[in-house]
Coordinates of C-alpha atoms and ligand atoms in Angstrom, one line a residue:
M1 CA 119.7 104.0 108.1
A2 CA 123.0 106.7 106.2
V3 CA 124.6 105.5 103.2
D4 CA 127.8 105.6 102.6
S5 CA 128.2 108.4 100.3
A6 CA 131.1 106.9 98.3
L7 CA 127.2 104.6 97.3
S8 CA 125.3 107.5 95.8
S9 CA 124.2 107.1 92.4
P10 CA 123.8 109.8 89.3
L11 CA 120.1 108.8 89.5
G12 CA 119.9 110.1 92.3
P13 CA 120.5 109.5 96.4
P14 CA 119.0 106.4 97.4
A15 CA 117.1 105.5 100.2
C16 CA 118.9 102.8 101.8
E17 CA 122.2 100.5 101.4
K18 CA 121.2 98.5 99.4
D19 CA 119.4 100.5 97.1
A20 CA 123.0 101.8 97.1
K21 CA 123.7 99.5 96.0
A22 CA 121.2 98.7 93.0
L23 CA 121.8 101.3 91.9
Q24 CA 125.1 101.3 91.1
F25 CA 124.2 97.8 89.2
I26 CA 122.9 99.6 87.0
E27 CA 124.8 102.4 86.4
E28 CA 128.0 99.4 85.9
M29 CA 125.9 97.8 84.0
T30 CA 123.9 101.2 81.9
R31 CA 127.5 102.7 81.4
N32 CA 129.6 99.4 80.1
A33 CA 126.3 97.9 78.0
D34 CA 128.8 96.8 75.7
S35 CA 131.0 95.3 76.8
V36 CA 128.7 94.0 78.8
Q37 CA 127.2 92.6 75.8
E38 CA 129.7 91.0 74.3
K39 CA 130.6 89.5 77.6
V40 CA 127.4 87.5 77.3
L41 CA 127.0 86.7 74.1
A42 CA 130.7 84.4 75.4
E43 CA 129.3 83.3 78.4
I44 CA 126.1 82.1 76.5
L45 CA 128.1 81.0 73.3
T46 CA 131.0 78.7 75.4
R47 CA 128.4 77.4 77.8
N48 CA 126.1 75.8 74.2
A49 CA 129.4 74.9 72.2
N50 CA 128.1 71.4 72.1
T51 CA 124.3 72.0 71.5
E52 CA 122.8 70.5 68.6
Y53 CA 121.5 74.1 67.2
L54 CA 124.7 76.2 67.3
Q55 CA 126.2 73.0 65.7
D56 CA 123.8 73.0 63.2
F57 CA 125.4 76.4 61.9
K58 CA 129.2 75.3 62.3
L59 CA 129.7 77.7 65.1
G60 CA 132.6 75.6 66.0
G61 CA 132.8 77.4 69.8
A62 CA 134.4 81.2 68.5
T63 CA 132.6 83.2 70.5
D64 CA 132.7 86.9 69.0
R65 CA 130.0 88.6 67.1
D66 CA 131.4 89.1 63.6
Y67 CA 131.5 86.0 63.2
F68 CA 128.0 84.7 65.2
K69 CA 126.2 87.6 63.0
S70 CA 127.9 85.4 59.7
K71 CA 127.0 82.1 61.1
I72 CA 124.1 81.8 62.8
P73 CA 120.1 83.3 61.4
V74 CA 117.7 84.9 62.5
V75 CA 114.4 83.0 63.5
G76 CA 111.0 83.4 64.4
Y77 CA 108.8 80.4 66.6
E78 CA 108.2 78.6 64.1
D79 CA 111.9 77.8 63.0
L80 CA 112.8 76.3 66.4
Q81 CA 109.4 74.5 66.9
P82 CA 110.7 71.0 65.7
Y83 CA 113.9 72.0 68.6
I84 CA 111.2 72.5 70.9
Q85 CA 108.8 69.8 70.2
R86 CA 111.6 67.2 70.6
I87 CA 112.6 68.8 74.1
A88 CA 108.8 69.0 74.7
N89 CA 108.7 65.0 73.9
G90 CA 111.7 64.1 76.5
D91 CA 115.1 64.4 74.4
R92 CA 116.9 65.0 77.1
S93 CA 120.5 65.8 75.0
P94 CA 121.6 69.5 74.3
I95 CA 119.1 70.8 71.8
L96 CA 119.0 74.7 72.5
S97 CA 120.8 74.6 76.0
S98 CA 123.7 72.6 77.4
H99 CA 122.2 73.4 80.9
P100 CA 118.9 70.8 81.3
I101 CA 115.2 72.6 80.8
S102 CA 113.3 73.0 83.6
E103 CA 110.3 74.2 82.5
F104 CA 108.5 75.9 79.5
L105 CA 107.3 78.7 80.3
T106 CA 104.0 79.4 78.3
S107 CA 104.2 82.4 77.4
S108 CA 100.4 85.5 75.0
G109 CA 102.5 85.0 72.1
T110 CA 100.8 81.8 70.4
S111 CA 101.3 80.1 67.3
G112 CA 98.8 77.3 65.1
G113 CA 96.2 78.8 68.1
E114 CA 98.1 77.9 71.4
R115 CA 100.4 79.6 73.7
K116 CA 104.2 79.3 72.6
L117 CA 105.7 77.1 74.2
M118 CA 109.8 78.9 76.3
P119 CA 111.9 76.7 77.5
T120 CA 113.9 78.1 80.5
I121 CA 116.3 77.1 83.1
Q122 CA 116.5 77.4 86.3
E123 CA 118.9 79.7 86.9
E124 CA 116.9 82.1 84.8
W125 CA 114.6 82.8 87.8
M126 CA 117.8 84.0 89.7
R127 CA 119.3 86.7 86.7
R128 CA 114.4 87.8 86.2
Q129 CA 115.1 87.4 90.2
K130 CA 118.2 90.4 90.2
L131 CA 116.3 91.9 87.7
Y132 CA 112.4 92.5 90.0
S133 CA 115.5 93.6 92.9
L134 CA 116.4 97.0 91.1
L135 CA 112.6 98.0 90.4
M136 CA 111.6 99.4 94.8
P137 CA 115.2 101.5 94.9
V138 CA 113.9 103.0 91.0
M139 CA 111.0 103.4 92.8
N140 CA 111.9 104.4 96.2
L141 CA 114.3 107.6 94.0
S142 CA 110.7 108.8 93.0
V143 CA 108.0 108.0 96.0
P144 CA 109.2 108.2 99.6
D145 CA 108.9 106.5 102.0
L146 CA 107.5 103.2 101.0
D147 CA 109.1 101.4 103.6
K148 CA 105.7 102.7 106.2
G149 CA 103.5 100.7 103.9
K150 CA 102.1 98.0 101.8
G151 CA 101.4 97.3 98.3
L152 CA 98.3 95.8 97.4
Y153 CA 99.1 93.6 94.6
F154 CA 96.5 91.3 92.7
L155 CA 98.8 88.9 91.5
F156 CA 97.6 85.4 90.2
I157 CA 98.8 81.8 89.3
K158 CA 97.1 79.8 86.4
A159 CA 97.3 76.7 85.3
E160 CA 99.9 74.3 84.1
T161 CA 100.1 71.4 82.5
K162 CA 102.3 68.9 81.1
T163 CA 104.5 68.3 77.7
P164 CA 104.5 64.5 76.9
S165 CA 107.8 63.9 78.8
G166 CA 106.2 65.4 82.2
L167 CA 108.1 69.0 82.0
V168 CA 106.0 71.3 83.7
A169 CA 104.4 74.4 81.1
R170 CA 102.6 77.3 82.8
P171 CA 103.0 80.8 81.9
V172 CA 106.0 82.4 83.9
L173 CA 104.3 84.5 86.6
T174 CA 103.0 80.9 87.8
G175 CA 106.3 80.1 87.7
Y176 CA 107.6 82.8 89.1
Y177 CA 105.2 82.9 92.6
K178 CA 105.3 78.7 92.6
S179 CA 109.2 79.3 92.8
D180 CA 112.0 79.6 95.5
Q181 CA 113.0 83.1 94.8
F182 CA 109.7 84.6 95.5
K183 CA 108.0 81.6 98.2
N184 CA 111.5 82.3 100.6
R185 CA 112.1 85.6 99.4
P186 CA 114.1 87.3 102.5
Y187 CA 112.1 89.8 104.4
D188 CA 112.1 93.2 102.8
P189 CA 110.4 96.2 103.9
Y190 CA 110.2 98.5 100.4
L191 CA 108.4 94.5 99.6
V192 CA 105.1 94.0 101.6
Y193 CA 102.2 92.8 100.3
T194 CA 98.8 92.7 102.1
S195 CA 97.8 89.9 99.8
P196 CA 99.3 86.6 101.7
D197 CA 100.6 83.8 99.8
E198 CA 98.6 81.8 100.1
A199 CA 95.3 83.4 98.2
I200 CA 98.5 84.4 95.2
L201 CA 99.2 80.2 95.0
C202 CA 95.9 79.8 94.8
A203 CA 94.6 78.8 91.6
D204 CA 90.7 79.0 91.7
S205 CA 90.0 82.4 90.8
F206 CA 87.6 83.6 92.6
Q207 CA 88.5 82.5 95.8
S208 CA 92.4 84.1 95.5
M209 CA 90.8 87.1 94.2
Y210 CA 87.8 87.9 97.1
T211 CA 91.5 86.6 99.5
Q212 CA 93.4 90.0 97.6
M213 CA 90.4 91.6 98.5
L214 CA 89.5 91.5 101.2
C215 CA 92.8 91.7 103.1
G216 CA 93.0 94.5 100.8
L217 CA 90.4 96.6 103.0
L218 CA 91.4 95.4 105.8
M219 CA 95.0 96.5 105.3
R220 CA 92.9 100.1 103.7
E221 CA 95.1 102.3 105.4
Q222 CA 98.6 100.8 105.3
V223 CA 98.4 100.8 101.3
L224 CA 100.6 102.7 99.5
R225 CA 100.9 101.4 96.6
M226 CA 98.2 99.4 94.2
G227 CA 99.2 97.4 91.5
A228 CA 97.9 94.4 88.7
V229 CA 100.7 93.4 86.2
F230 CA 99.1 94.9 83.7
A231 CA 95.9 97.7 83.4
S232 CA 93.6 95.2 82.7
G233 CA 93.9 92.4 85.2
L234 CA 93.3 96.0 88.2
L235 CA 90.4 97.0 86.7
R236 CA 89.0 93.8 86.5
A237 CA 89.4 94.1 90.6
I238 CA 87.3 97.3 90.5
R239 CA 85.1 95.5 89.1
F240 CA 85.4 92.3 91.1
L241 CA 85.1 94.9 94.4
Q242 CA 81.8 96.2 93.1
L243 CA 80.2 92.6 92.2
N244 CA 81.0 91.4 95.9
W245 CA 81.6 94.4 98.9
K246 CA 78.2 93.6 100.4
Q247 CA 79.8 90.6 101.3
L248 CA 83.2 91.6 101.3
A249 CA 81.8 94.0 103.7
E250 CA 79.9 90.8 105.6
D251 CA 83.1 89.2 107.0
I252 CA 84.3 92.2 107.8
R253 CA 82.0 93.4 109.5
K254 CA 81.5 89.6 111.0
G255 CA 85.1 88.4 110.8
I256 CA 84.0 85.1 109.4
L257 CA 85.0 84.5 106.3
N258 CA 83.5 83.8 103.2
P259 CA 82.4 80.3 103.3
K260 CA 83.0 80.0 99.5
V261 CA 86.0 80.6 99.8
T262 CA 87.2 77.1 100.8
D263 CA 90.7 77.2 100.4
P264 CA 92.1 75.0 103.6
S265 CA 95.1 76.9 103.4
I266 CA 93.6 80.3 103.2
R267 CA 91.0 79.6 105.6
N268 CA 93.9 79.3 108.3
R269 CA 96.2 82.2 107.2
M270 CA 92.7 84.3 107.5
S271 CA 91.7 82.6 111.0
Q272 CA 94.7 85.0 112.1
I273 CA 94.0 88.4 110.4
L274 CA 90.0 89.2 109.8
K275 CA 88.7 89.8 112.9
P276 CA 85.2 92.1 113.5
N277 CA 85.6 95.5 112.1
P278 CA 82.0 96.9 112.4
D279 CA 83.3 100.9 112.2
L280 CA 85.4 99.4 108.9
A281 CA 82.5 97.5 107.1
D282 CA 79.9 100.4 107.6
F283 CA 82.5 102.3 105.9
I284 CA 83.0 100.3 103.4
I285 CA 79.0 100.3 102.6
K286 CA 78.7 103.7 102.7
E287 CA 81.4 104.2 99.8
C288 CA 80.8 101.3 98.1
D289 CA 77.1 101.3 97.4
Q290 CA 76.5 105.1 95.6
G291 CA 74.5 103.2 92.8
E292 CA 76.8 103.9 89.6
N293 CA 79.3 106.6 91.1
W294 CA 82.3 104.9 91.2
D295 CA 84.5 108.1 90.8
R296 CA 87.9 107.8 92.6
I297 CA 86.8 104.6 94.8
I298 CA 90.9 103.8 94.4
T299 CA 91.9 106.5 97.2
R300 CA 87.9 107.3 98.4
L301 CA 88.8 103.0 99.9
W302 CA 92.4 103.4 100.4
P303 CA 93.3 106.9 100.6
N304 CA 97.2 106.5 101.6
T305 CA 97.6 105.2 97.9
K306 CA 101.0 107.5 95.9
Y307 CA 100.5 105.5 92.9
L308 CA 99.7 102.5 90.5
D309 CA 101.4 100.2 89.8
V310 CA 100.8 98.5 86.4
I311 CA 101.3 98.1 82.7
V312 CA 99.5 100.6 80.2
T313 CA 101.9 101.5 77.8
G314 CA 101.3 99.2 74.6
A315 CA 98.5 97.7 74.0
M316 CA 97.6 98.4 77.5
A317 CA 96.9 102.4 76.8
Q318 CA 92.9 101.8 76.0
Y319 CA 92.9 101.8 79.5
I320 CA 94.3 104.8 81.0
P321 CA 91.0 106.9 81.7
T322 CA 89.1 104.0 83.2
L323 CA 92.2 103.5 85.6
D324 CA 92.5 107.4 85.8
Y325 CA 88.4 107.1 86.6
Y326 CA 88.9 104.7 89.5
S327 CA 91.9 106.9 90.7
G328 CA 91.1 110.3 90.9
G329 CA 94.5 110.3 87.5
I330 CA 96.1 109.1 90.7
P331 CA 100.3 108.4 89.3
L332 CA 100.1 105.5 86.3
A333 CA 104.3 103.6 87.2
C334 CA 104.6 101.3 84.4
T335 CA 107.9 99.3 86.2
M336 CA 109.8 97.3 84.2
Y337 CA 109.3 95.1 80.1
A338 CA 110.0 91.9 80.1
S339 CA 108.7 88.9 78.7
S340 CA 108.6 84.6 79.2
E341 CA 111.1 84.4 76.6
C342 CA 113.8 87.4 78.5
Y343 CA 113.1 89.6 80.9
F344 CA 114.6 92.6 79.1
G345 CA 115.0 96.2 81.2
L346 CA 112.8 98.8 83.2
N347 CA 111.8 102.2 83.4
L348 CA 114.5 104.6 85.3
K349 CA 112.2 107.2 85.9
P350 CA 109.0 105.5 87.2
M351 CA 106.6 108.7 87.7
C352 CA 106.7 110.1 84.6
K353 CA 103.9 110.1 82.3
P354 CA 102.5 107.2 81.0
S355 CA 102.7 109.0 77.3
E356 CA 106.6 109.6 78.5
V357 CA 107.7 105.6 79.5
S358 CA 111.1 104.5 78.5
Y359 CA 112.7 101.9 79.3
T360 CA 116.0 100.6 78.9
I361 CA 116.6 97.2 78.5
M362 CA 119.5 96.2 80.9
P363 CA 122.5 94.4 78.4
N364 CA 123.5 91.4 81.2
M365 CA 119.6 89.8 80.5
G366 CA 120.7 88.5 77.2
Y367 CA 122.2 89.7 74.5
F368 CA 119.7 91.7 71.8
E369 CA 120.3 93.0 68.7
F370 CA 117.8 95.1 66.7
L371 CA 116.0 94.9 63.1
P372 CA 115.8 97.9 61.5
H373 CA 112.5 99.3 61.5
D374 CA 110.0 100.1 58.4
P375 CA 106.7 100.6 59.0
V376 CA 106.0 102.1 55.1
N377 CA 109.0 100.2 53.6
P378 CA 109.4 96.4 55.8
L379 CA 112.6 94.8 55.0
Q380 CA 112.0 91.2 53.3
F381 CA 115.2 89.3 54.1
S382 CA 115.3 86.0 53.5
R383 CA 118.7 83.7 54.8
D384 CA 120.8 84.0 51.2
Y385 CA 119.9 87.8 52.2
P386 CA 120.6 88.3 55.5
P387 CA 119.1 91.7 57.3
K388 CA 122.2 94.1 59.1
L389 CA 121.5 94.2 62.4
V390 CA 122.4 96.8 65.2
D391 CA 123.9 96.2 68.5
L392 CA 122.4 97.4 71.6
A393 CA 125.5 100.3 71.9
D394 CA 124.8 101.5 68.7
V395 CA 120.6 102.4 68.0
E396 CA 120.2 105.8 67.2
V397 CA 117.2 108.1 69.0
G398 CA 114.6 108.1 66.9
K399 CA 114.9 105.4 65.3
E400 CA 112.4 101.7 66.0
Y401 CA 113.9 98.7 65.6
E402 CA 112.5 95.0 66.2
L403 CA 114.3 93.1 69.3
I404 CA 116.3 90.5 68.7
I405 CA 117.5 88.1 71.5
T406 CA 119.4 85.4 72.6
T407 CA 118.8 84.1 75.2
Y408 CA 121.2 81.9 78.8
A409 CA 118.7 79.3 77.8
G410 CA 119.6 78.4 73.8
F411 CA 117.3 81.3 71.7
C412 CA 119.4 82.8 69.3
R413 CA 119.0 85.4 67.2
Y414 CA 114.9 84.8 68.3
R415 CA 112.4 87.5 67.1
V416 CA 110.4 88.7 70.1
G417 CA 107.7 90.7 67.5
D418 CA 107.8 93.9 69.7
I419 CA 108.0 96.8 67.8
L420 CA 110.4 99.4 69.7
R421 CA 111.9 103.3 69.6
V422 CA 114.6 104.7 70.8
T423 CA 114.4 108.1 73.0
G424 CA 117.3 108.0 74.7
F425 CA 120.5 106.5 76.5
H426 CA 121.1 106.4 80.0
N427 CA 125.1 105.4 80.3
S428 CA 125.6 103.9 76.4
A429 CA 122.4 101.4 77.3
P430 CA 119.4 102.9 74.6
Q431 CA 116.1 103.1 76.1
F432 CA 113.1 102.3 74.3
K433 CA 109.0 103.0 73.7
F434 CA 107.5 100.5 73.4
I435 CA 105.2 100.9 70.7
R436 CA 103.8 97.3 69.2
R437 CA 103.3 94.1 68.9
K438 CA 103.8 93.9 65.6
N439 CA 100.7 91.6 63.5
V440 CA 97.7 92.3 66.9
L441 CA 94.7 93.5 65.8
L442 CA 91.9 92.7 69.0
S443 CA 93.9 92.9 72.7
I444 CA 92.1 92.8 76.1
D445 CA 93.4 92.1 78.2
S446 CA 96.9 89.0 77.6
D447 CA 95.3 87.9 74.3
K448 CA 96.8 89.2 71.4
T449 CA 94.1 87.8 68.0
D450 CA 95.1 88.3 64.6
E451 CA 94.3 89.3 61.0
A452 CA 94.1 85.5 59.9
E453 CA 93.0 84.4 63.2
L454 CA 89.9 86.9 63.0
Q455 CA 90.2 85.8 60.1
K456 CA 89.5 82.4 60.2
G457 CA 86.8 82.7 62.5
I458 CA 84.9 84.6 60.6
D459 CA 85.1 81.5 57.5
N460 CA 83.6 79.7 60.2
A461 CA 81.0 81.3 61.4
S462 CA 80.7 82.3 58.4
E463 CA 79.8 78.7 57.1
L464 CA 77.0 78.4 59.3
L465 CA 74.7 81.7 58.0
R466 CA 75.3 79.3 54.4
E467 CA 72.0 77.3 55.0
F468 CA 69.9 80.7 54.2
E469 CA 71.8 82.1 51.9
T470 CA 73.2 85.1 53.4
S471 CA 77.2 86.0 53.3
V472 CA 79.4 89.1 55.4
V473 CA 80.2 90.6 52.2
E474 CA 82.6 93.1 55.6
Y475 CA 83.0 93.4 58.2
T476 CA 85.7 95.4 61.2
S477 CA 86.4 94.6 63.9
Y478 CA 86.9 96.7 67.8
A479 CA 88.0 96.2 71.3
D480 CA 85.4 97.6 73.2
T481 CA 86.9 98.3 76.9
K482 CA 84.4 101.0 77.5
T483 CA 82.9 97.3 80.4
I484 CA 85.3 95.7 82.6
P485 CA 85.7 92.6 81.3
G486 CA 85.6 94.4 77.1
H487 CA 85.6 92.3 74.7
Y488 CA 85.2 92.5 71.0
V489 CA 82.5 93.9 68.5
I490 CA 82.9 92.4 64.7
Y491 CA 81.3 95.2 62.1
W492 CA 79.1 92.7 59.9
E493 CA 77.0 93.8 56.4
L494 CA 75.3 91.2 55.2
L495 CA 74.7 90.5 51.5
V496 CA 70.8 88.1 52.4
K497 CA 69.5 86.2 49.6
D498 CA 66.1 86.1 50.7
P499 CA 64.5 88.3 53.1
D500 CA 62.8 85.9 54.3
N501 CA 65.0 83.5 54.8
S502 CA 67.6 85.8 56.8
P503 CA 68.8 84.3 59.7
S504 CA 67.6 84.6 62.7
H505 CA 69.1 86.5 66.3
E506 CA 69.8 82.7 67.7
V507 CA 72.0 82.4 64.4
L508 CA 73.9 84.8 64.8
N509 CA 74.1 84.5 68.5
K510 CA 76.4 80.9 67.1
C511 CA 77.8 83.7 64.8
C512 CA 79.5 85.2 67.1
L513 CA 80.2 81.2 69.2
A514 CA 81.8 80.0 66.5
I515 CA 84.0 83.1 65.7
E516 CA 84.9 82.5 69.8
E517 CA 85.6 79.2 69.0
S518 CA 87.5 79.8 66.0
L519 CA 89.6 82.2 68.0
N520 CA 93.2 80.3 69.9
S521 CA 93.9 79.1 73.2
V522 CA 95.1 82.8 75.1
Y523 CA 91.2 84.6 74.4
R524 CA 89.4 81.4 74.7
Q525 CA 91.4 80.9 78.3
G526 CA 90.3 84.9 79.1
R527 CA 86.7 83.8 78.5
V528 CA 85.9 80.7 80.3
A529 CA 89.0 80.6 82.9
D530 CA 90.5 84.0 83.5
N531 CA 86.3 85.9 83.1
S532 CA 88.8 89.2 81.7
I533 CA 87.6 88.6 78.3
G534 CA 83.8 89.1 78.1
P535 CA 81.3 87.4 74.9
L536 CA 82.3 88.2 71.5
E537 CA 78.7 90.8 70.0
I538 CA 78.3 90.7 66.5
R539 CA 76.6 93.7 65.5
V540 CA 74.7 93.7 61.9
V541 CA 75.3 97.1 59.8
K542 CA 72.4 98.7 56.7
N543 CA 73.8 97.4 53.6
G544 CA 76.2 99.7 52.4
T545 CA 77.3 101.3 55.8
F546 CA 81.6 100.0 54.1
E547 CA 81.2 102.2 51.1
E548 CA 80.5 104.9 53.0
L549 CA 83.7 103.7 55.6
M550 CA 85.1 103.6 52.5
D551 CA 83.9 107.3 51.1
Y552 CA 85.3 108.9 54.5
A553 CA 88.7 107.6 54.2
I554 CA 89.5 108.8 50.8
S555 CA 87.9 112.1 51.6
R556 CA 90.2 112.3 54.1
G557 CA 93.1 111.2 52.0
A558 CA 93.4 107.3 51.0
S559 CA 94.3 106.2 47.9
I560 CA 91.2 105.1 46.3
N561 CA 93.0 102.4 44.7
Q562 CA 95.0 101.1 47.5
Y563 CA 92.0 101.3 49.7
K564 CA 91.4 98.2 51.9
V565 CA 88.9 97.8 54.8
P566 CA 90.7 97.8 57.9
R567 CA 90.3 95.4 60.0
C568 CA 90.0 96.2 63.2
V569 CA 89.1 100.3 64.1
S570 CA 88.7 102.5 66.7
F571 CA 89.1 105.9 65.6
P572 CA 86.3 107.7 67.2
P573 CA 84.4 109.5 63.9
I574 CA 85.0 106.2 62.5
M575 CA 83.4 104.0 65.5
E576 CA 80.3 106.5 65.5
L577 CA 79.6 106.4 62.2
L578 CA 79.1 102.9 62.3
D579 CA 77.4 102.6 65.1
S580 CA 74.8 104.9 64.3
R581 CA 74.2 102.1 61.2
V582 CA 74.1 98.9 63.9
V583 CA 70.5 97.2 62.5
S584 CA 71.3 94.4 65.4
K585 CA 73.3 93.3 67.8
H586 CA 74.3 89.2 69.0
F587 CA 76.0 88.2 72.1
S588 CA 77.7 84.8 72.3
P589 CA 75.8 82.6 74.0
S590 CA 78.3 80.3 76.1
P591 CA 81.5 80.5 76.3
P592 CA 83.8 79.1 74.3
H593 CA 85.3 75.5 74.7
W594 CA 89.0 75.9 77.2
T595 CA 91.1 73.3 78.7
P596 CA 94.5 74.1 79.9
E597 CA 95.1 71.7 77.8
R598 CA 96.7 71.6 74.7
R599 CA 95.0 70.9 71.3
C600 CA 98.1 69.7 69.8
Ligands
AMP701 P1 104.5 87.0 77.5 O1 105.5 86.1 76.4 O2 103.7 86.4 77.4 O3 105.4 87.4 79.1 O4 104.2 88.7 77.0 C1 105.2 89.7 76.6 C2 105.2 90.6 76.0 O5 104.7 91.2 76.5 C3 106.4 90.8 75.0 O6 107.1 91.0 74.1 C4 105.5 92.6 75.0 O7 105.0 92.5 73.6 C5 104.3 92.6 76.3 N1 104.9 93.4 77.2 C6 105.8 93.3 78.7 N2 106.0 94.1 79.0 C7 105.8 94.9 77.6 C8 105.0 97.0 78.5 N3 105.8 96.7 79.7 N4 105.1 97.2 77.5 C9 104.2 96.8 76.9 N5 104.1 95.4 76.4 C10 105.3 94.5 77.3

């Protein structure tokens, strides 16, 4: 399709007229970042003027930034929880938002061990859909002809629950895949997936993954890009293939779907797609039946894949070497930065190296402020000493900030918990490198375990050691992602008073489970329902190991007075030291308890 030259974009020549409009939208938003932000805030404050929250802080219907900043405090989830709980319990008055709360999005961030509940409103899906609609036009600038084939994307829904008042609570992507925006999306040649919607919308993770993998194999030559939300998800799919390729090849040979896939809508859909193909079955067996050698399996099975569409920024960076191994190093594209409470922005150079990924926050998505972050001298503030926040258009290149958002759904000056560094600007919109999420010690998939949660786990497990007069002298932890799925490793140094009564292997296994039982529901869901996290491991180390660790740190310049045992390690020489002192290894004997229902 010829593109009207009036619609050409500074980002590059658009692939089609629809793309041209999307790129033009990005230009408009980023050129006018500050005025768009002003407008967004005024819109949010006008529509929510009568909410209890804004009235509590006596905003009096004002919409200007300075007044807003002087009246409304910067808050965290715990500050909003009483309001959120009332909504969950059925109070339909305009508490945070004048628009009715349509559902709760359950974040992978937790509070009190349970997923945080983020109220959302119906129209938010349209805003989020708009951000999604910008991704392919940007990708098409770097990768041509993506309309000539399909995307193999592993997309899943997860368990949902209801709040006491009957509002649905579910992860944001489950909400999105079940939304009319997704289900009734118009045909777009750039957005053709191998996975049928019936498979994406199947709540049984085995049946869903099996069907998605099967369709990916059946259409292997048409696959031009492959993805999952996070890198860990794509690796889980590869692991699934390792465990199931024989059966998948068998289905393809005979044209008969594995009877373990029982979902009637999937079976019905697959009856139209699956036909006997012995040549393809032979090919799959030849490529997969190579023992441990799964080097470049992605490009061997899907030779036309131009890139992997997965988030490898933040905690997911740990998976880059494994992805490179399976793909032979094809580009990894990080396209988007988002959260349950608000979608933020996109990467305007999606084919850049993972270490260079920067996200441009789109000023139309919400009102964004930035709390200067200095890791060495963290700011202390309270209601009496409010912090000075910087507006989106005023952040400075090279500086780090914590992201604070005000959303259409009614969160005002809310701390997301992400630390970002400004790397540059596109027009007047800043671009950010994702540095890290605050207070996350361990993460394998979407789980986020902080130091306090791990400490609680260690305390609970230590109870089991009491009758053996044994205590945990020191500990540290490590997210081991060398195997798929990855798992938490806890290094323990024990003090055993009576060697004749030391805890047995079984007791130490139970300690692993006791730690898991203490961890938050996102972790336990990963263990139980998603199989995205393997059994927790305790490695008992020789007495004196942690002193050696301290000696090592001091030899590298740490101050002896200020030395604290790191509660999480990943530096290879330290790992080597710890692993060389291991005397025994123990694993959780069974998955911890988890149900979709919340404990509180
Ligand atoms: P959730 O609330 O479960 O949707 O998780 C949202 C969080 O995931 C964000 O606040 C970030 O910490 C993290 N996240 C989302 N997108 C990215 C990204 N592109 N790179 C790194 N971390 C991300």
